[in-house]
Amino acid sequence: MTSIPIKRIGQLDIRGAAARLRLDRLRILIGPVVLVALWQIGSATGLIPEQTLAAPSTVISAGADLVETGRLQEHLLVSLGRAATGLTLGVLIGAVLAVVAGLFRFGEDLIDGPMQILRAIPALALVPLAIVWFGIGEEVKVFLVVFATAFPVYVNTHAAIRGLDPRYAELARTVELGRLGLVRKVILPGALPGFFTGLRFATAISWLVLVVSEQINATSGIGFLMTQARSFAQTDVIVVGLVVYGLLGLTSDRLVRYIEGRVLPWRRTFTAR
Amino acid sequence: MATDLHRAVDAPAAVAVKGLDKSFGTQHVLKGVDLDIAPGEFTALLGRSGSGKSTLLRVLAGLDTDYDGEVAVPGRRAVAFQDSRLLPWKRVLDNVLLGQKGKAAKAKGLATLDEVGLADKAKAWPHTLSGGEGQRAALARALVREPELLLLDEPFGALDALTRLKMHALLRKLWAAHQPSVLLVTHDVEEAIALADRVLVLTEGRISLDVRVELPQTAPRRSREFADLRDRLLAELGVAESER
Ligand SMILES: Nc1ncnc2c1ncn2[C@@H]1O[C@H](COP(=O)(O)OP(=O)(O)O)[C@@H](O)[C@H]1O
Ligand SMILES: [Mg+2]
C-alpha cells in the first residue's frame, strides 16, 4: 500500500474522475474485443473449422440476412410473446400465493408446504408430463415458463413479508392504522423489494426455460430457428440465436431494474439532482 | 382500544395505574406498580437497564394488554421510541400522517413538521434524515395525533450530546405548547431532571422513588438543587459515590 500525499487528494478534480470513469467503462470491452479478434483469426486461418463454429464475420452477415428477410423478427416476436405471457401469469400466481400465505394463518398452512415441495422440482423435468397434458402446442411452452417463474416470485415475496421488522407492525398499532392500513401501508410496500428480487430471478429463468422448450418441440421461436439451423449445420445461425438470447436476457434484466428503481425510489442511495 | 381494564378516563388523573403486575414466563418484571400522572404533567421514569421501564410504557401505550392490575389511560395516546421508526418507503410527511384521516390532515401534518423544524423535509425520504431529524419527524408523528398522553421511550438515547440538548429544548417547547401528560423513559439522570417536573425511579418492579423537580429559574442545570437531586437519583439507581 502506498500513501497518497495530502496535497494530491486536495487536487483531485471531479472532471478528471469522470473522464477516468468513462475510460474504465471502455476498458471492460478490451477482453471481448480481443476474444472476437482471435476467433476471427482462428477462422480465417482454418484453425476453427466452419462446421464447428462460424467466423464472426459470417455470423454478422447471417444475422443481417435473417433481419433482411424478416425471419429473425418473426421468431423473436413469437419468443417474446411466450416469455411475456408465461412471465405475467407466473409472477401473478407467485405474488398472489405469497401474499395469501404471508397474511393469513390458513394460507400459510395451505400454501407454503406444497410450494416448498414443488419448488424442488426443476421446471424442465416437467417437460414429458407437460407434453402429455398439453400436446406440443403453445400451451406447453407457456406452462413451463409459468411454472418456473412462479416459484422465485413466491419464495422471495413470502420471505420479505415474513421477515418484515415487527417494530413497524408495533408502530402501526400506536398510530391505530388498523388491519387494512397495516397491510396496505406497511406489509405490502415493505415486501416490494423482495418481490422485485423474485421478479429478476423469474425474468432470467423465463428465458432459460424458453430456450430449452423451444428446442424440444416448436415450429417457431428463436429456439426453433436454432434447431432448424442445427439440422443444416449452419453454425452461423446458431450463434446468431445465442447472441439474441444473450441480448434478451441482458435487456430484460435492465428493464426490470429500471422499473424497480422507478417503483422503489426510497431505496436509491443517492437522490438524483 | 377500550377494554375493561384498559379503559379511557377523564380528569382528574390522566394516568391511573393500580397494582400493575406483569410477568414474562417466570420472570416477574412489574410487581404492583402504583402510578398517577396528572393532566399536563411532565414525568420522567428512571431505572436501570432491564428494570421494566419499557414494559411499563408498553402497557400504558396499549401495546401489551396481558397484565394484572388496573390501568386507566386517556384515549388519545402517542408513542415515540429510541429508533424513529419511520417507514422507509414513505416520505417524511406521509410518515407523519400515518393513521391520520380526512382532508385537513395534510395541512395539519405540514404545520406540525414546521413546529419541529422540519418543514423543508416534508418530501424527503427517511433514509436521507440525520438521527436528530428522524427523531423530530417521530415527534411530529406523535404530536399530530394531539395526544393527551405522550409516551417517550428513550427518544434521545441514540443521539449525540449536542443534538440531544437541542431536542431537549424542542421537547420542552412542544410540551408547553400542547400540554399533554408526558411519560419520558430515560436512563439519563440529568436529562430527567432537566426536562421533567417529576422524576420516578423504578426498582425491582416498583416505583421506589417519586420526587418533584424544583430548580431555580436561572441556570437551573448549574444550580445546587440540580446537583443534589442528581446525586440522590444516582444513589437510588445504585451508582456508588466513587462511580459518579
Ligand atoms: N417480550 C418479552 N419477552 C420476554 N421477556 C421480556 C420481554 N420484554 C421484556 N422482557 C424482559 O423484561 C425485563 C424488563 O425489560 P424492559 O422493560 O425492556 O427493561 P428496560 O426498558 O427498563 O431496560 C427484562 O429482563 C427483559 O428481558
Ligand atoms: Mg427499555
mmCIF file with all atom_site columns, C-alpha atoms in Angstrom, chain B residues 9-180:
data_model
loop_
_atom_site.group_PDB
_atom_site.id
_atom_site.type_symbol
_atom_site.label_atom_id
_atom_site.label_alt_id
_atom_site.label_comp_id
_atom_site.label_asym_id
_atom_site.label_entity_id
_atom_site.label_seq_id
_atom_site.pdbx_PDB_ins_code
_atom_site.Cartn_x
_atom_site.Cartn_y
_atom_site.Cartn_z
_atom_site.occupancy
_atom_site.B_iso_or_equiv
_atom_site.pdbx_formal_charge
_atom_site.auth_seq_id
_atom_site.auth_comp_id
_atom_site.auth_asym_id
_atom_site.auth_atom_id
_atom_site.pdbx_PDB_model_num
ATOM 1   C CA . VAL B 1 9   ? -60.866 8.083   31.688 1.00 0.00 ? 9   VAL B CA 1
ATOM 2   C CA . ASP B 1 10  ? -61.124 11.823  32.003 1.00 0.00 ? 10  ASP B CA 1
ATOM 3   C CA . ALA B 1 11  ? -59.609 14.020  34.685 1.00 0.00 ? 11  ALA B CA 1
ATOM 4   C CA . PRO B 1 12  ? -58.595 14.175  37.467 1.00 0.00 ? 12  PRO B CA 1
ATOM 5   C CA . ALA B 1 13  ? -55.707 11.794  36.652 1.00 0.00 ? 13  ALA B CA 1
ATOM 6   C CA . ALA B 1 14  ? -54.592 11.311  33.062 1.00 0.00 ? 14  ALA B CA 1
ATOM 7   C CA . VAL B 1 15  ? -52.927 8.061   34.014 1.00 0.00 ? 15  VAL B CA 1
ATOM 8   C CA . ALA B 1 16  ? -54.105 5.915   36.896 1.00 0.00 ? 16  ALA B CA 1
ATOM 9   C CA . VAL B 1 17  ? -52.266 2.676   37.496 1.00 0.00 ? 17  VAL B CA 1
ATOM 10  C CA . LYS B 1 18  ? -53.012 0.448   40.465 1.00 0.00 ? 18  LYS B CA 1
ATOM 11  C CA . GLY B 1 19  ? -51.256 -2.753  41.420 1.00 0.00 ? 19  GLY B CA 1
ATOM 12  C CA . LEU B 1 20  ? -49.884 -3.377  37.934 1.00 0.00 ? 20  LEU B CA 1
ATOM 13  C CA . ASP B 1 21  ? -48.329 -6.803  37.709 1.00 0.00 ? 21  ASP B CA 1
ATOM 14  C CA . LYS B 1 22  ? -46.544 -8.115  34.671 1.00 0.00 ? 22  LYS B CA 1
ATOM 15  C CA . SER B 1 23  ? -44.561 -11.296 34.122 1.00 0.00 ? 23  SER B CA 1
ATOM 16  C CA . PHE B 1 24  ? -42.728 -12.803 31.200 1.00 0.00 ? 24  PHE B CA 1
ATOM 17  C CA . GLY B 1 25  ? -42.903 -16.532 31.867 1.00 0.00 ? 25  GLY B CA 1
ATOM 18  C CA . THR B 1 26  ? -41.327 -16.978 35.276 1.00 0.00 ? 26  THR B CA 1
ATOM 19  C CA . GLN B 1 27  ? -39.751 -13.523 35.250 1.00 0.00 ? 27  GLN B CA 1
ATOM 20  C CA . HIS B 1 28  ? -41.758 -11.149 37.418 1.00 0.00 ? 28  HIS B CA 1
ATOM 21  C CA . VAL B 1 29  ? -40.957 -7.739  35.920 1.00 0.00 ? 29  VAL B CA 1
ATOM 22  C CA . LEU B 1 30  ? -43.566 -5.367  37.393 1.00 0.00 ? 30  LEU B CA 1
ATOM 23  C CA . LYS B 1 31  ? -44.646 -6.159  40.947 1.00 0.00 ? 31  LYS B CA 1
ATOM 24  C CA . GLY B 1 32  ? -47.593 -3.985  41.813 1.00 0.00 ? 32  GLY B CA 1
ATOM 25  C CA . VAL B 1 33  ? -46.808 -0.615  40.287 1.00 0.00 ? 33  VAL B CA 1
ATOM 26  C CA . ASP B 1 34  ? -48.946 2.284   41.518 1.00 0.00 ? 34  ASP B CA 1
ATOM 27  C CA . LEU B 1 35  ? -48.741 5.443   39.448 1.00 0.00 ? 35  LEU B CA 1
ATOM 28  C CA . ASP B 1 36  ? -50.873 8.508   38.865 1.00 0.00 ? 36  ASP B CA 1
ATOM 29  C CA . ILE B 1 37  ? -49.980 11.175  36.339 1.00 0.00 ? 37  ILE B CA 1
ATOM 30  C CA . ALA B 1 38  ? -51.928 14.429  36.315 1.00 0.00 ? 38  ALA B CA 1
ATOM 31  C CA . PRO B 1 39  ? -53.145 16.022  33.074 1.00 0.00 ? 39  PRO B CA 1
ATOM 32  C CA . GLY B 1 40  ? -50.351 18.055  31.563 1.00 0.00 ? 40  GLY B CA 1
ATOM 33  C CA . GLU B 1 41  ? -47.732 16.718  33.926 1.00 0.00 ? 41  GLU B CA 1
ATOM 34  C CA . PHE B 1 42  ? -44.226 16.032  32.609 1.00 0.00 ? 42  PHE B CA 1
ATOM 35  C CA . THR B 1 43  ? -42.907 12.921  34.313 1.00 0.00 ? 43  THR B CA 1
ATOM 36  C CA . ALA B 1 44  ? -39.622 11.118  33.775 1.00 0.00 ? 44  ALA B CA 1
ATOM 37  C CA . LEU B 1 45  ? -39.126 7.464   34.581 1.00 0.00 ? 45  LEU B CA 1
ATOM 38  C CA . LEU B 1 46  ? -35.645 6.300   35.502 1.00 0.00 ? 46  LEU B CA 1
ATOM 39  C CA . GLY B 1 47  ? -34.480 2.791   36.147 1.00 0.00 ? 47  GLY B CA 1
ATOM 40  C CA . ARG B 1 48  ? -31.603 0.509   35.494 1.00 0.00 ? 48  ARG B CA 1
ATOM 41  C CA . SER B 1 49  ? -31.395 -1.383  32.251 1.00 0.00 ? 49  SER B CA 1
ATOM 42  C CA . GLY B 1 50  ? -33.841 -4.274  32.364 1.00 0.00 ? 50  GLY B CA 1
ATOM 43  C CA . SER B 1 51  ? -35.796 -2.819  35.292 1.00 0.00 ? 51  SER B CA 1
ATOM 44  C CA . GLY B 1 52  ? -39.023 -2.849  33.300 1.00 0.00 ? 52  GLY B CA 1
ATOM 45  C CA . LYS B 1 53  ? -39.333 0.768   32.113 1.00 0.00 ? 53  LYS B CA 1
ATOM 46  C CA . SER B 1 54  ? -40.214 -0.166  28.549 1.00 0.00 ? 54  SER B CA 1
ATOM 47  C CA . THR B 1 55  ? -42.554 -2.868  29.805 1.00 0.00 ? 55  THR B CA 1
ATOM 48  C CA . LEU B 1 56  ? -44.482 -0.273  31.829 1.00 0.00 ? 56  LEU B CA 1
ATOM 49  C CA . LEU B 1 57  ? -44.548 2.138   28.895 1.00 0.00 ? 57  LEU B CA 1
ATOM 50  C CA . ARG B 1 58  ? -45.812 -0.547  26.534 1.00 0.00 ? 58  ARG B CA 1
ATOM 51  C CA . VAL B 1 59  ? -48.657 -1.358  28.908 1.00 0.00 ? 59  VAL B CA 1
ATOM 52  C CA . LEU B 1 60  ? -49.610 2.336   29.086 1.00 0.00 ? 60  LEU B CA 1
ATOM 53  C CA . ALA B 1 61  ? -49.397 2.567   25.291 1.00 0.00 ? 61  ALA B CA 1
ATOM 54  C CA . GLY B 1 62  ? -51.818 -0.317  24.939 1.00 0.00 ? 62  GLY B CA 1
ATOM 55  C CA . LEU B 1 63  ? -49.211 -2.371  23.095 1.00 0.00 ? 63  LEU B CA 1
ATOM 56  C CA . ASP B 1 64  ? -49.246 -5.029  25.796 1.00 0.00 ? 64  ASP B CA 1
ATOM 57  C CA . THR B 1 65  ? -52.603 -5.974  27.254 1.00 0.00 ? 65  THR B CA 1
ATOM 58  C CA . ASP B 1 66  ? -51.514 -9.137  29.012 1.00 0.00 ? 66  ASP B CA 1
ATOM 59  C CA . TYR B 1 67  ? -51.139 -7.910  32.615 1.00 0.00 ? 67  TYR B CA 1
ATOM 60  C CA . ASP B 1 68  ? -52.785 -7.909  36.028 1.00 0.00 ? 68  ASP B CA 1
ATOM 61  C CA . GLY B 1 69  ? -53.990 -4.820  37.858 1.00 0.00 ? 69  GLY B CA 1
ATOM 62  C CA . GLU B 1 70  ? -55.824 -1.694  36.900 1.00 0.00 ? 70  GLU B CA 1
ATOM 63  C CA . VAL B 1 71  ? -54.640 0.660   34.198 1.00 0.00 ? 71  VAL B CA 1
ATOM 64  C CA . ALA B 1 72  ? -56.554 3.712   33.060 1.00 0.00 ? 72  ALA B CA 1
ATOM 65  C CA . VAL B 1 73  ? -55.145 5.932   30.329 1.00 0.00 ? 73  VAL B CA 1
ATOM 66  C CA . PRO B 1 74  ? -56.565 8.594   28.000 1.00 0.00 ? 74  PRO B CA 1
ATOM 67  C CA . GLY B 1 75  ? -57.928 7.519   24.662 1.00 0.00 ? 75  GLY B CA 1
ATOM 68  C CA . ARG B 1 76  ? -55.618 9.764   22.674 1.00 0.00 ? 76  ARG B CA 1
ATOM 69  C CA . ARG B 1 77  ? -52.110 8.487   23.155 1.00 0.00 ? 77  ARG B CA 1
ATOM 70  C CA . ALA B 1 78  ? -48.942 8.754   21.139 1.00 0.00 ? 78  ALA B CA 1
ATOM 71  C CA . VAL B 1 79  ? -45.632 6.941   21.374 1.00 0.00 ? 79  VAL B CA 1
ATOM 72  C CA . ALA B 1 80  ? -42.091 7.671   20.237 1.00 0.00 ? 80  ALA B CA 1
ATOM 73  C CA . PHE B 1 81  ? -39.266 5.183   20.532 1.00 0.00 ? 81  PHE B CA 1
ATOM 74  C CA . GLN B 1 82  ? -35.490 5.274   20.630 1.00 0.00 ? 82  GLN B CA 1
ATOM 75  C CA . ASP B 1 83  ? -35.469 4.499   16.904 1.00 0.00 ? 83  ASP B CA 1
ATOM 76  C CA . SER B 1 84  ? -37.511 6.931   14.859 1.00 0.00 ? 84  SER B CA 1
ATOM 77  C CA . ARG B 1 85  ? -39.335 4.008   13.264 1.00 0.00 ? 85  ARG B CA 1
ATOM 78  C CA . LEU B 1 86  ? -40.149 5.942   10.119 1.00 0.00 ? 86  LEU B CA 1
ATOM 79  C CA . LEU B 1 87  ? -41.353 3.710   7.309  1.00 0.00 ? 87  LEU B CA 1
ATOM 80  C CA . PRO B 1 88  ? -38.524 3.870   4.747  1.00 0.00 ? 88  PRO B CA 1
ATOM 81  C CA . TRP B 1 89  ? -40.964 3.695   1.829  1.00 0.00 ? 89  TRP B CA 1
ATOM 82  C CA . LYS B 1 90  ? -42.952 6.759   2.840  1.00 0.00 ? 90  LYS B CA 1
ATOM 83  C CA . ARG B 1 91  ? -41.819 10.346  2.593  1.00 0.00 ? 91  ARG B CA 1
ATOM 84  C CA . VAL B 1 92  ? -41.493 12.254  5.851  1.00 0.00 ? 92  VAL B CA 1
ATOM 85  C CA . LEU B 1 93  ? -44.898 13.949  5.585  1.00 0.00 ? 93  LEU B CA 1
ATOM 86  C CA . ASP B 1 94  ? -46.647 10.669  4.790  1.00 0.00 ? 94  ASP B CA 1
ATOM 87  C CA . ASN B 1 95  ? -44.942 9.107   7.786  1.00 0.00 ? 95  ASN B CA 1
ATOM 88  C CA . VAL B 1 96  ? -46.244 11.904  9.974  1.00 0.00 ? 96  VAL B CA 1
ATOM 89  C CA . LEU B 1 97  ? -49.740 11.412  8.534  1.00 0.00 ? 97  LEU B CA 1
ATOM 90  C CA . LEU B 1 98  ? -49.749 7.681   9.194  1.00 0.00 ? 98  LEU B CA 1
ATOM 91  C CA . GLY B 1 99  ? -53.113 6.809   10.699 1.00 0.00 ? 99  GLY B CA 1
ATOM 92  C CA . GLN B 1 100 ? -54.498 10.331  10.146 1.00 0.00 ? 100 GLN B CA 1
ATOM 93  C CA . LYS B 1 101 ? -57.658 10.672  8.138  1.00 0.00 ? 101 LYS B CA 1
ATOM 94  C CA . GLY B 1 102 ? -59.547 13.455  6.428  1.00 0.00 ? 102 GLY B CA 1
ATOM 95  C CA . LYS B 1 103 ? -58.815 16.401  4.182  1.00 0.00 ? 103 LYS B CA 1
ATOM 96  C CA . ALA B 1 104 ? -57.411 18.643  6.891  1.00 0.00 ? 104 ALA B CA 1
ATOM 97  C CA . ALA B 1 105 ? -54.779 16.075  7.791  1.00 0.00 ? 105 ALA B CA 1
ATOM 98  C CA . LYS B 1 106 ? -52.177 17.204  5.287  1.00 0.00 ? 106 LYS B CA 1
ATOM 99  C CA . ALA B 1 107 ? -52.218 20.834  6.369  1.00 0.00 ? 107 ALA B CA 1
ATOM 100 C CA . LYS B 1 108 ? -52.026 19.732  9.966  1.00 0.00 ? 108 LYS B CA 1
ATOM 101 C CA . GLY B 1 109 ? -49.108 17.437  9.217  1.00 0.00 ? 109 GLY B CA 1
ATOM 102 C CA . LEU B 1 110 ? -47.235 20.257  7.487  1.00 0.00 ? 110 LEU B CA 1
ATOM 103 C CA . ALA B 1 111 ? -47.897 22.593  10.388 1.00 0.00 ? 111 ALA B CA 1
ATOM 104 C CA . THR B 1 112 ? -46.603 20.007  12.829 1.00 0.00 ? 112 THR B CA 1
ATOM 105 C CA . LEU B 1 113 ? -43.486 19.429  10.750 1.00 0.00 ? 113 LEU B CA 1
ATOM 106 C CA . ASP B 1 114 ? -42.948 23.181  10.803 1.00 0.00 ? 114 ASP B CA 1
ATOM 107 C CA . GLU B 1 115 ? -43.286 23.119  14.571 1.00 0.00 ? 115 GLU B CA 1
ATOM 108 C CA . VAL B 1 116 ? -40.487 20.590  14.945 1.00 0.00 ? 116 VAL B CA 1
ATOM 109 C CA . GLY B 1 117 ? -38.368 22.499  12.413 1.00 0.00 ? 117 GLY B CA 1
ATOM 110 C CA . LEU B 1 118 ? -38.677 20.007  9.583  1.00 0.00 ? 118 LEU B CA 1
ATOM 111 C CA . ALA B 1 119 ? -40.901 21.917  7.161  1.00 0.00 ? 119 ALA B CA 1
ATOM 112 C CA . ASP B 1 120 ? -38.317 21.661  4.376  1.00 0.00 ? 120 ASP B CA 1
ATOM 113 C CA . LYS B 1 121 ? -38.021 17.892  4.804  1.00 0.00 ? 121 LYS B CA 1
ATOM 114 C CA . ALA B 1 122 ? -41.684 17.076  4.194  1.00 0.00 ? 122 ALA B CA 1
ATOM 115 C CA . LYS B 1 123 ? -40.884 15.408  0.880  1.00 0.00 ? 123 LYS B CA 1
ATOM 116 C CA . ALA B 1 124 ? -37.591 13.815  1.929  1.00 0.00 ? 124 ALA B CA 1
ATOM 117 C CA . TRP B 1 125 ? -37.119 10.074  2.226  1.00 0.00 ? 125 TRP B CA 1
ATOM 118 C CA . PRO B 1 126 ? -36.416 8.908   5.786  1.00 0.00 ? 126 PRO B CA 1
ATOM 119 C CA . HIS B 1 127 ? -33.005 7.469   4.914  1.00 0.00 ? 127 HIS B CA 1
ATOM 120 C CA . THR B 1 128 ? -31.796 10.937  3.996  1.00 0.00 ? 128 THR B CA 1
ATOM 121 C CA . LEU B 1 129 ? -32.502 12.308  7.503  1.00 0.00 ? 129 LEU B CA 1
ATOM 122 C CA . SER B 1 130 ? -29.945 12.641  10.262 1.00 0.00 ? 130 SER B CA 1
ATOM 123 C CA . GLY B 1 131 ? -30.580 10.943  13.601 1.00 0.00 ? 131 GLY B CA 1
ATOM 124 C CA . GLY B 1 132 ? -31.909 14.136  15.145 1.00 0.00 ? 132 GLY B CA 1
ATOM 125 C CA . GLU B 1 133 ? -34.138 14.896  12.168 1.00 0.00 ? 133 GLU B CA 1
ATOM 126 C CA . GLY B 1 134 ? -35.538 11.373  12.318 1.00 0.00 ? 134 GLY B CA 1
ATOM 127 C CA . GLN B 1 135 ? -36.490 11.886  15.958 1.00 0.00 ? 135 GLN B CA 1
ATOM 128 C CA . ARG B 1 136 ? -38.045 15.237  15.119 1.00 0.00 ? 136 ARG B CA 1
ATOM 129 C CA . ALA B 1 137 ? -40.170 13.530  12.498 1.00 0.00 ? 137 ALA B CA 1
ATOM 130 C CA . ALA B 1 138 ? -41.143 10.860  15.030 1.00 0.00 ? 138 ALA B CA 1
ATOM 131 C CA . LEU B 1 139 ? -42.157 13.614  17.461 1.00 0.00 ? 139 LEU B CA 1
ATOM 132 C CA . ALA B 1 140 ? -44.231 15.259  14.734 1.00 0.00 ? 140 ALA B CA 1
ATOM 133 C CA . ARG B 1 141 ? -45.928 11.931  14.016 1.00 0.00 ? 141 ARG B CA 1
ATOM 134 C CA . ALA B 1 142 ? -46.789 11.697  17.706 1.00 0.00 ? 142 ALA B CA 1
ATOM 135 C CA . LEU B 1 143 ? -47.933 15.304  18.076 1.00 0.00 ? 143 LEU B CA 1
ATOM 136 C CA . VAL B 1 144 ? -50.165 15.331  15.023 1.00 0.00 ? 144 VAL B CA 1
ATOM 137 C CA . ARG B 1 145 ? -52.411 12.945  16.962 1.00 0.00 ? 145 ARG B CA 1
ATOM 138 C CA . GLU B 1 146 ? -52.955 15.674  19.583 1.00 0.00 ? 146 GLU B CA 1
ATOM 139 C CA . PRO B 1 147 ? -52.242 13.208  22.365 1.00 0.00 ? 147 PRO B CA 1
ATOM 140 C CA . GLU B 1 148 ? -53.436 13.657  25.908 1.00 0.00 ? 148 GLU B CA 1
ATOM 141 C CA . LEU B 1 149 ? -50.682 11.268  26.904 1.00 0.00 ? 149 LEU B CA 1
ATOM 142 C CA . LEU B 1 150 ? -47.290 11.305  25.201 1.00 0.00 ? 150 LEU B CA 1
ATOM 143 C CA . LEU B 1 151 ? -45.155 8.242   25.872 1.00 0.00 ? 151 LEU B CA 1
ATOM 144 C CA . LEU B 1 152 ? -41.459 8.513   25.047 1.00 0.00 ? 152 LEU B CA 1
ATOM 145 C CA . ASP B 1 153 ? -39.132 5.515   25.353 1.00 0.00 ? 153 ASP B CA 1
ATOM 146 C CA . GLU B 1 154 ? -35.562 6.835   25.438 1.00 0.00 ? 154 GLU B CA 1
ATOM 147 C CA . PRO B 1 155 ? -36.268 9.028   22.410 1.00 0.00 ? 155 PRO B CA 1
ATOM 148 C CA . PHE B 1 156 ? -32.869 10.735  22.552 1.00 0.00 ? 156 PHE B CA 1
ATOM 149 C CA . GLY B 1 157 ? -30.823 7.715   23.563 1.00 0.00 ? 157 GLY B CA 1
ATOM 150 C CA . ALA B 1 158 ? -29.150 7.310   20.184 1.00 0.00 ? 158 ALA B CA 1
ATOM 151 C CA . LEU B 1 159 ? -28.350 10.989  19.602 1.00 0.00 ? 159 LEU B CA 1
ATOM 152 C CA . ASP B 1 160 ? -25.061 12.804  20.126 1.00 0.00 ? 160 ASP B CA 1
ATOM 153 C CA . ALA B 1 161 ? -24.792 15.141  23.105 1.00 0.00 ? 161 ALA B CA 1
ATOM 154 C CA . LEU B 1 162 ? -25.237 18.365  21.132 1.00 0.00 ? 162 LEU B CA 1
ATOM 155 C CA . THR B 1 163 ? -28.255 17.167  19.209 1.00 0.00 ? 163 THR B CA 1
ATOM 156 C CA . ARG B 1 164 ? -29.716 15.829  22.429 1.00 0.00 ? 164 ARG B CA 1
ATOM 157 C CA . LEU B 1 165 ? -29.560 19.264  24.067 1.00 0.00 ? 165 LEU B CA 1
ATOM 158 C CA . LYS B 1 166 ? -31.382 20.789  21.092 1.00 0.00 ? 166 LYS B CA 1
ATOM 159 C CA . MET B 1 167 ? -34.013 18.080  21.264 1.00 0.00 ? 167 MET B CA 1
ATOM 160 C CA . HIS B 1 168 ? -34.477 18.739  24.986 1.00 0.00 ? 168 HIS B CA 1
ATOM 161 C CA . ALA B 1 169 ? -35.292 22.358  24.284 1.00 0.00 ? 169 ALA B CA 1
ATOM 162 C CA . LEU B 1 170 ? -37.631 21.354  21.458 1.00 0.00 ? 170 LEU B CA 1
ATOM 163 C CA . LEU B 1 171 ? -39.479 18.834  23.597 1.00 0.00 ? 171 LEU B CA 1
ATOM 164 C CA . ARG B 1 172 ? -39.974 21.350  26.401 1.00 0.00 ? 172 ARG B CA 1
ATOM 165 C CA . LYS B 1 173 ? -41.296 23.880  23.890 1.00 0.00 ? 173 LYS B CA 1
ATOM 166 C CA . LEU B 1 174 ? -43.707 21.383  22.335 1.00 0.00 ? 174 LEU B CA 1
ATOM 167 C CA . TRP B 1 175 ? -44.901 20.258  25.740 1.00 0.00 ? 175 TRP B CA 1
ATOM 168 C CA . ALA B 1 176 ? -45.547 23.846  26.823 1.00 0.00 ? 176 ALA B CA 1
ATOM 169 C CA . ALA B 1 177 ? -47.500 24.496  23.629 1.00 0.00 ? 177 ALA B CA 1
ATOM 170 C CA . HIS B 1 178 ? -49.654 21.362  23.664 1.00 0.00 ? 178 HIS B CA 1
ATOM 171 C CA . GLN B 1 179 ? -49.776 20.442  27.343 1.00 0.00 ? 179 GLN B CA 1
ATOM 172 C CA . PRO B 1 180 ? -50.022 16.662  27.064 1.00 0.00 ? 180 PRO B CA 1
#
